[in-house]
């Protein structure tokens, strides 16, 4: 039973354009959401997060949007760069359980030259 | 500090053998996590420690799996009587309590059971 769903296994985007990665969740108790990035042969690295009290968080080229009513979040990368090619994991944490992170299956992003 | 370190990076073992992995977290981090990742999946939680106390274990962690963090520093994950289904990447992560979302992951140990 996937509580965090990333329905696109892969995505290809032209360099310089916007990359939009989507994530849906089913557990209404989730109140903290994160995106992790993973290169081959490395562990995931934290990218950006958002609390359920916000609907947008921005950090440089990366913006995460949260739509609580739709149980949906998205990661926007603009402009996309070759170094952004990686697997992106959406993750969520339940209320009062910051020790418990549930990951999605990931979306592989390819940035095309 | 070089981050979270895991050893070995790769392990090939025969079915039925025991294996042990080690994780050295970031020194000031009091929380340490073990995750398992199989092909096409995200990391799945196995267990975590706060200091030396093991506070939660997933139902994925069968009786053949045991984890320790004896002095609240490094941790070991042992798998007894390995099975082919144990083949996976085993990831360790560490964080400060209250910042678990911002966990720092090691490079993982890839286990292949033949």
PDB file of C-alpha atoms in Angstrom:
ATOM      1  CA  UNK A   1       0.000   0.000   0.000  1.00  0.00           C
ATOM      2  CA  UNK A   2       1.878   3.032  -1.325  1.00  0.00           C
ATOM      3  CA  UNK A   3       1.189   6.046   0.864  1.00  0.00           C
ATOM      4  CA  UNK A   4       3.439   8.253  -1.240  1.00  0.00           C
ATOM      5  CA  UNK A   5       3.010   7.835  -4.978  1.00  0.00           C
ATOM      6  CA  UNK A   6       5.179   9.032  -7.799  1.00  0.00           C
ATOM      7  CA  UNK A   7       3.353   7.855 -10.858  1.00  0.00           C
ATOM      8  CA  UNK A   8       5.951   8.883 -13.436  1.00  0.00           C
ATOM      9  CA  UNK A   9       8.948   6.543 -13.359  1.00  0.00           C
ATOM     10  CA  UNK A  10      10.864   8.849 -15.657  1.00  0.00           C
ATOM     11  CA  UNK A  11      10.777  12.307 -17.209  1.00  0.00           C
ATOM     12  CA  UNK A  12      12.864  13.928 -19.934  1.00  0.00           C
ATOM     13  CA  UNK A  13      13.222  17.706 -20.132  1.00  0.00           C
ATOM     14  CA  UNK A  14      15.243  19.965 -22.388  1.00  0.00           C
ATOM     15  CA  UNK A  15      18.066  21.874 -20.719  1.00  0.00           C
ATOM     16  CA  UNK A  16      16.919  25.360 -19.749  1.00  0.00           C
ATOM     17  CA  UNK A  17      13.227  24.421 -19.572  1.00  0.00           C
ATOM     18  CA  UNK A  18      11.154  23.770 -16.480  1.00  0.00           C
ATOM     19  CA  UNK A  19      11.077  20.291 -14.903  1.00  0.00           C
ATOM     20  CA  UNK A  20       7.939  19.428 -12.951  1.00  0.00           C
ATOM     21  CA  UNK A  21       7.949  16.318 -10.799  1.00  0.00           C
ATOM     22  CA  UNK A  22       4.685  15.236  -9.219  1.00  0.00           C
ATOM     23  CA  UNK A  23       3.811  13.358  -6.071  1.00  0.00           C
ATOM     24  CA  UNK A  24       0.520  12.262  -4.502  1.00  0.00           C
ATOM     25  CA  UNK A  25      -0.077  11.013  -0.993  1.00  0.00           C
ATOM     26  CA  UNK A  26      -2.916   9.167   0.651  1.00  0.00           C
ATOM     27  CA  UNK A  27      -2.343   9.650   4.375  1.00  0.00           C
ATOM     28  CA  UNK A  28      -4.026  12.797   5.674  1.00  0.00           C
ATOM     29  CA  UNK A  29      -1.824  12.609   8.787  1.00  0.00           C
ATOM     30  CA  UNK A  30       1.242  13.598   6.774  1.00  0.00           C
ATOM     31  CA  UNK A  31       2.239  17.148   7.622  1.00  0.00           C
ATOM     32  CA  UNK A  32       5.832  17.463   6.445  1.00  0.00           C
ATOM     33  CA  UNK A  33       7.004  16.747   2.921  1.00  0.00           C
ATOM     34  CA  UNK A  34      10.439  16.438   1.428  1.00  0.00           C
ATOM     35  CA  UNK A  35      12.235  15.896  -1.826  1.00  0.00           C
ATOM     36  CA  UNK A  36      15.466  13.944  -2.001  1.00  0.00           C
ATOM     37  CA  UNK A  37      17.778  13.650  -4.982  1.00  0.00           C
ATOM     38  CA  UNK A  38      19.879  10.597  -5.744  1.00  0.00           C
ATOM     39  CA  UNK A  39      22.785  10.147  -8.132  1.00  0.00           C
ATOM     40  CA  UNK A  40      23.942   6.642  -9.109  1.00  0.00           C
ATOM     41  CA  UNK A  41      26.192   4.976  -6.527  1.00  0.00           C
ATOM     42  CA  UNK A  42      25.363   7.636  -3.932  1.00  0.00           C
ATOM     43  CA  UNK A  43      22.853   7.834  -1.128  1.00  0.00           C
ATOM     44  CA  UNK A  44      19.865  10.202  -1.389  1.00  0.00           C
ATOM     45  CA  UNK A  45      20.548  13.812  -0.462  1.00  0.00           C
ATOM     46  CA  UNK A  46      18.004  16.216   0.969  1.00  0.00           C
ATOM     47  CA  UNK A  47      16.870  18.836  -1.521  1.00  0.00           C
ATOM     48  CA  UNK A  48      13.926  20.830  -0.203  1.00  0.00           C
ATOM     49  CA  UNK A  49      11.011  20.459   2.200  1.00  0.00           C
ATOM     50  CA  UNK A  50       7.654  21.997   3.002  1.00  0.00           C
ATOM     51  CA  UNK A  51       5.448  22.015   6.058  1.00  0.00           C
ATOM     52  CA  UNK A  52       1.702  21.547   5.706  1.00  0.00           C
ATOM     53  CA  UNK A  53       1.123  25.088   6.983  1.00  0.00           C
ATOM     54  CA  UNK A  54       2.612  26.419   3.756  1.00  0.00           C
ATOM     55  CA  UNK A  55       1.668  25.950   0.141  1.00  0.00           C
ATOM     56  CA  UNK A  56       4.965  26.951  -1.423  1.00  0.00           C
ATOM     57  CA  UNK A  57       8.640  26.864  -0.538  1.00  0.00           C
ATOM     58  CA  UNK A  58      11.398  28.162  -2.764  1.00  0.00           C
ATOM     59  CA  UNK A  59      15.139  27.607  -2.686  1.00  0.00           C
ATOM     60  CA  UNK A  60      17.032  28.942  -5.665  1.00  0.00           C
ATOM     61  CA  UNK A  61      15.997  27.036  -8.784  1.00  0.00           C
ATOM     62  CA  UNK A  62      13.851  24.631  -6.760  1.00  0.00           C
ATOM     63  CA  UNK A  63      10.273  25.292  -5.673  1.00  0.00           C
ATOM     64  CA  UNK A  64       7.926  22.859  -3.980  1.00  0.00           C
ATOM     65  CA  UNK A  65       4.182  23.412  -4.141  1.00  0.00           C
ATOM     66  CA  UNK A  66       1.727  21.717  -1.794  1.00  0.00           C
ATOM     67  CA  UNK A  67      -1.991  21.305  -2.465  1.00  0.00           C
ATOM     68  CA  UNK A  68      -3.379  19.766   0.726  1.00  0.00           C
ATOM     69  CA  UNK A  69      -6.949  19.417  -0.520  1.00  0.00           C
ATOM     70  CA  UNK A  70      -5.732  17.373  -3.477  1.00  0.00           C
ATOM     71  CA  UNK A  71      -3.048  15.601  -1.419  1.00  0.00           C
ATOM     72  CA  UNK A  72      -0.585  16.552  -4.101  1.00  0.00           C
ATOM     73  CA  UNK A  73       2.808  18.167  -4.198  1.00  0.00           C
ATOM     74  CA  UNK A  74       5.138  19.055  -7.011  1.00  0.00           C
ATOM     75  CA  UNK A  75       8.754  20.019  -7.415  1.00  0.00           C
ATOM     76  CA  UNK A  76       9.615  22.630 -10.019  1.00  0.00           C
ATOM     77  CA  UNK A  77      13.159  23.042 -11.258  1.00  0.00           C
ATOM     78  CA  UNK A  78      13.793  26.073 -13.402  1.00  0.00           C
ATOM     79  CA  UNK A  79      15.895  26.397 -15.419  1.00  0.00           C
ATOM     80  CA  UNK A  80      16.824  22.713 -15.666  1.00  0.00           C
ATOM     81  CA  UNK A  81      20.534  21.958 -15.852  1.00  0.00           C
ATOM     82  CA  UNK A  82      22.453  18.815 -16.874  1.00  0.00           C
ATOM     83  CA  UNK A  83      23.483  18.216 -13.253  1.00  0.00           C
ATOM     84  CA  UNK A  84      19.836  17.885 -12.341  1.00  0.00           C
ATOM     85  CA  UNK A  85      19.703  14.480 -14.047  1.00  0.00           C
ATOM     86  CA  UNK A  86      19.080  12.127 -11.126  1.00  0.00           C
ATOM     87  CA  UNK A  87      16.359  10.162  -9.371  1.00  0.00           C
ATOM     88  CA  UNK A  88      14.062  12.334  -7.270  1.00  0.00           C
ATOM     89  CA  UNK A  89      12.243  10.860  -4.288  1.00  0.00           C
ATOM     90  CA  UNK A  90       9.195  12.444  -2.761  1.00  0.00           C
ATOM     91  CA  UNK A  91       8.846  11.694   0.958  1.00  0.00           C
ATOM     92  CA  UNK A  92       6.431  12.497   3.760  1.00  0.00           C
ATOM     93  CA  UNK A  93       6.340  12.434   7.524  1.00  0.00           C
ATOM     94  CA  UNK A  94       3.272  12.022   9.765  1.00  0.00           C
ATOM     95  CA  UNK A  95       2.226  14.569  12.337  1.00  0.00           C
ATOM     96  CA  UNK A  96       4.357  14.394  15.472  1.00  0.00           C
ATOM     97  CA  UNK A  97       6.482  11.637  13.972  1.00  0.00           C
ATOM     98  CA  UNK A  98       9.505  13.409  12.567  1.00  0.00           C
ATOM     99  CA  UNK A  99      11.360  10.126  12.964  1.00  0.00           C
ATOM    100  CA  UNK A 100       9.237   8.395  10.334  1.00  0.00           C
ATOM    101  CA  UNK A 101       9.816   9.228   6.671  1.00  0.00           C
ATOM    102  CA  UNK A 102       7.868   7.413   3.966  1.00  0.00           C
ATOM    103  CA  UNK A 103       9.413   7.513   0.509  1.00  0.00           C
ATOM    104  CA  UNK A 104       7.849   7.242  -2.928  1.00  0.00           C
ATOM    105  CA  UNK A 105       9.362   5.050  -5.644  1.00  0.00           C
ATOM    106  CA  UNK A 106      11.157   7.900  -7.304  1.00  0.00           C
ATOM    107  CA  UNK A 107      11.149   9.618 -10.701  1.00  0.00           C
ATOM    108  CA  UNK A 108      14.221   9.501 -12.911  1.00  0.00           C
ATOM    109  CA  UNK A 109      14.803  12.917 -14.484  1.00  0.00           C
ATOM    110  CA  UNK A 110      16.837  13.169 -17.691  1.00  0.00           C
ATOM    111  CA  UNK A 111      17.945  16.625 -18.768  1.00  0.00           C
ATOM    112  CA  UNK A 112      18.499  16.645 -22.509  1.00  0.00           C
ATOM    113  CA  UNK A 113      21.165  18.880 -24.095  1.00  0.00           C
TER     114      UNK A 113
ATOM    115  CA  UNK B   1      33.536  15.150   9.122  1.00  0.00           C
ATOM    116  CA  UNK B   2      33.147  13.173   5.912  1.00  0.00           C
ATOM    117  CA  UNK B   3      29.466  12.391   6.351  1.00  0.00           C
ATOM    118  CA  UNK B   4      27.807   9.026   6.876  1.00  0.00           C
ATOM    119  CA  UNK B   5      30.116   6.141   6.083  1.00  0.00           C
ATOM    120  CA  UNK B   6      29.021   2.587   5.288  1.00  0.00           C
ATOM    121  CA  UNK B   7      31.121  -0.533   4.954  1.00  0.00           C
ATOM    122  CA  UNK B   8      31.421  -2.575   2.911  1.00  0.00           C
ATOM    123  CA  UNK B   9      30.133  -0.901  -0.227  1.00  0.00           C
ATOM    124  CA  UNK B  10      29.406  -4.248  -1.860  1.00  0.00           C
ATOM    125  CA  UNK B  11      28.869  -7.710  -0.459  1.00  0.00           C
ATOM    126  CA  UNK B  12      28.265 -10.931  -2.342  1.00  0.00           C
ATOM    127  CA  UNK B  13      27.334 -13.886  -0.193  1.00  0.00           C
ATOM    128  CA  UNK B  14      25.975 -17.371  -0.593  1.00  0.00           C
ATOM    129  CA  UNK B  15      22.463 -18.137   0.523  1.00  0.00           C
ATOM    130  CA  UNK B  16      22.427 -19.227   4.143  1.00  0.00           C
ATOM    131  CA  UNK B  17      25.486 -17.252   5.194  1.00  0.00           C
ATOM    132  CA  UNK B  18      25.439 -14.450   7.758  1.00  0.00           C
ATOM    133  CA  UNK B  19      26.476 -10.923   6.836  1.00  0.00           C
ATOM    134  CA  UNK B  20      27.152  -7.807   8.894  1.00  0.00           C
ATOM    135  CA  UNK B  21      27.198  -4.215   7.719  1.00  0.00           C
ATOM    136  CA  UNK B  22      28.574  -1.218   9.534  1.00  0.00           C
ATOM    137  CA  UNK B  23      27.441   2.400   9.566  1.00  0.00           C
ATOM    138  CA  UNK B  24      29.352   5.339  11.009  1.00  0.00           C
ATOM    139  CA  UNK B  25      27.001   8.329  11.296  1.00  0.00           C
ATOM    140  CA  UNK B  26      27.857  12.015  11.420  1.00  0.00           C
ATOM    141  CA  UNK B  27      29.430  12.358  14.851  1.00  0.00           C
ATOM    142  CA  UNK B  28      27.025  14.804  16.458  1.00  0.00           C
ATOM    143  CA  UNK B  29      23.889  13.072  15.158  1.00  0.00           C
ATOM    144  CA  UNK B  30      21.928  11.196  17.799  1.00  0.00           C
ATOM    145  CA  UNK B  31      19.519   9.438  15.429  1.00  0.00           C
ATOM    146  CA  UNK B  32      20.557   6.636  13.118  1.00  0.00           C
ATOM    147  CA  UNK B  33      18.329   4.890  10.587  1.00  0.00           C
ATOM    148  CA  UNK B  34      18.559   1.786   8.453  1.00  0.00           C
ATOM    149  CA  UNK B  35      16.643   1.603   5.181  1.00  0.00           C
ATOM    150  CA  UNK B  36      16.479  -0.980   2.430  1.00  0.00           C
ATOM    151  CA  UNK B  37      16.074  -0.130  -1.233  1.00  0.00           C
ATOM    152  CA  UNK B  38      15.290  -2.582  -3.992  1.00  0.00           C
ATOM    153  CA  UNK B  39      15.238  -1.911  -7.722  1.00  0.00           C
ATOM    154  CA  UNK B  40      12.501   0.486  -8.737  1.00  0.00           C
ATOM    155  CA  UNK B  41      11.510   1.282  -5.168  1.00  0.00           C
ATOM    156  CA  UNK B  42      12.211   4.079  -2.773  1.00  0.00           C
ATOM    157  CA  UNK B  43      14.025   3.535   0.507  1.00  0.00           C
ATOM    158  CA  UNK B  44      11.962   1.440   2.930  1.00  0.00           C
ATOM    159  CA  UNK B  45      12.359   2.025   6.648  1.00  0.00           C
ATOM    160  CA  UNK B  46      13.818  -0.868   8.645  1.00  0.00           C
ATOM    161  CA  UNK B  47      14.721   0.490  12.071  1.00  0.00           C
ATOM    162  CA  UNK B  48      16.093   3.478  13.922  1.00  0.00           C
ATOM    163  CA  UNK B  49      18.055   4.376  17.017  1.00  0.00           C
ATOM    164  CA  UNK B  50      18.095   7.414  19.195  1.00  0.00           C
ATOM    165  CA  UNK B  51      21.484   7.283  20.841  1.00  0.00           C
ATOM    166  CA  UNK B  52      21.918   3.596  21.774  1.00  0.00           C
ATOM    167  CA  UNK B  53      18.197   2.842  22.108  1.00  0.00           C
ATOM    168  CA  UNK B  54      16.459   1.069  19.248  1.00  0.00           C
ATOM    169  CA  UNK B  55      13.117   2.869  19.184  1.00  0.00           C
ATOM    170  CA  UNK B  56      11.296   1.304  16.277  1.00  0.00           C
ATOM    171  CA  UNK B  57      11.510  -1.710  14.002  1.00  0.00           C
ATOM    172  CA  UNK B  58       9.568  -2.194  10.807  1.00  0.00           C
ATOM    173  CA  UNK B  59       7.659  -5.393  10.185  1.00  0.00           C
ATOM    174  CA  UNK B  60      10.039  -5.753   7.221  1.00  0.00           C
ATOM    175  CA  UNK B  61      12.712  -6.583   9.788  1.00  0.00           C
ATOM    176  CA  UNK B  62      12.314 -10.328  10.206  1.00  0.00           C
ATOM    177  CA  UNK B  63      13.826 -12.350  13.031  1.00  0.00           C
ATOM    178  CA  UNK B  64      16.879 -12.922  10.876  1.00  0.00           C
ATOM    179  CA  UNK B  65      17.734  -9.228  11.028  1.00  0.00           C
ATOM    180  CA  UNK B  66      19.301  -7.558  14.031  1.00  0.00           C
ATOM    181  CA  UNK B  67      20.698  -4.079  14.470  1.00  0.00           C
ATOM    182  CA  UNK B  68      22.787  -2.627  17.251  1.00  0.00           C
ATOM    183  CA  UNK B  69      24.224   0.713  18.193  1.00  0.00           C
ATOM    184  CA  UNK B  70      26.166  -0.200  21.307  1.00  0.00           C
ATOM    185  CA  UNK B  71      27.581   3.143  22.365  1.00  0.00           C
ATOM    186  CA  UNK B  72      25.291   5.446  20.488  1.00  0.00           C
ATOM    187  CA  UNK B  73      27.900   5.965  17.798  1.00  0.00           C
ATOM    188  CA  UNK B  74      28.366   3.436  14.985  1.00  0.00           C
ATOM    189  CA  UNK B  75      25.751   0.814  14.177  1.00  0.00           C
ATOM    190  CA  UNK B  76      25.781  -2.687  12.744  1.00  0.00           C
ATOM    191  CA  UNK B  77      23.084  -4.504  10.822  1.00  0.00           C
ATOM    192  CA  UNK B  78      23.371  -8.282  10.759  1.00  0.00           C
ATOM    193  CA  UNK B  79      21.394 -10.611   8.529  1.00  0.00           C
ATOM    194  CA  UNK B  80      21.472 -14.260   9.491  1.00  0.00           C
ATOM    195  CA  UNK B  81      20.820 -17.143   7.088  1.00  0.00           C
ATOM    196  CA  UNK B  82      20.598 -14.835   4.099  1.00  0.00           C
ATOM    197  CA  UNK B  83      17.999 -15.475   1.409  1.00  0.00           C
ATOM    198  CA  UNK B  84      17.935 -14.325  -2.195  1.00  0.00           C
ATOM    199  CA  UNK B  85      15.133 -11.922  -1.317  1.00  0.00           C
ATOM    200  CA  UNK B  86      17.546 -10.081   0.974  1.00  0.00           C
ATOM    201  CA  UNK B  87      19.437  -8.814  -2.061  1.00  0.00           C
ATOM    202  CA  UNK B  88      19.092  -5.037  -1.936  1.00  0.00           C
ATOM    203  CA  UNK B  89      20.865  -1.782  -1.180  1.00  0.00           C
ATOM    204  CA  UNK B  90      21.030  -1.202   2.573  1.00  0.00           C
ATOM    205  CA  UNK B  91      21.156   2.491   3.385  1.00  0.00           C
ATOM    206  CA  UNK B  92      22.106   4.095   6.663  1.00  0.00           C
ATOM    207  CA  UNK B  93      21.162   7.653   7.538  1.00  0.00           C
ATOM    208  CA  UNK B  94      21.683   9.925  10.512  1.00  0.00           C
ATOM    209  CA  UNK B  95      20.126  13.097  11.804  1.00  0.00           C
ATOM    210  CA  UNK B  96      19.599  15.233  14.854  1.00  0.00           C
ATOM    211  CA  UNK B  97      16.400  14.584  16.797  1.00  0.00           C
ATOM    212  CA  UNK B  98      13.773  16.971  15.530  1.00  0.00           C
ATOM    213  CA  UNK B  99      15.393  17.188  12.107  1.00  0.00           C
ATOM    214  CA  UNK B 100      14.770  13.678  10.904  1.00  0.00           C
ATOM    215  CA  UNK B 101      13.413  14.864   7.626  1.00  0.00           C
ATOM    216  CA  UNK B 102      16.839  16.245   6.911  1.00  0.00           C
ATOM    217  CA  UNK B 103      18.584  12.943   7.262  1.00  0.00           C
ATOM    218  CA  UNK B 104      22.012  12.460   5.746  1.00  0.00           C
ATOM    219  CA  UNK B 105      22.422   9.175   3.918  1.00  0.00           C
ATOM    220  CA  UNK B 106      25.489   7.058   3.391  1.00  0.00           C
ATOM    221  CA  UNK B 107      26.357   5.568   0.013  1.00  0.00           C
ATOM    222  CA  UNK B 108      24.826   2.258   1.001  1.00  0.00           C
ATOM    223  CA  UNK B 109      25.922  -1.356   1.044  1.00  0.00           C
ATOM    224  CA  UNK B 110      24.778  -3.385  -1.937  1.00  0.00           C
ATOM    225  CA  UNK B 111      24.087  -6.977  -0.912  1.00  0.00           C
ATOM    226  CA  UNK B 112      23.826  -9.744  -3.478  1.00  0.00           C
ATOM    227  CA  UNK B 113      22.792 -13.176  -2.266  1.00  0.00           C
ATOM    228  CA  UNK B 114      23.620 -15.945  -4.725  1.00  0.00           C
TER     229      UNK B 114
END
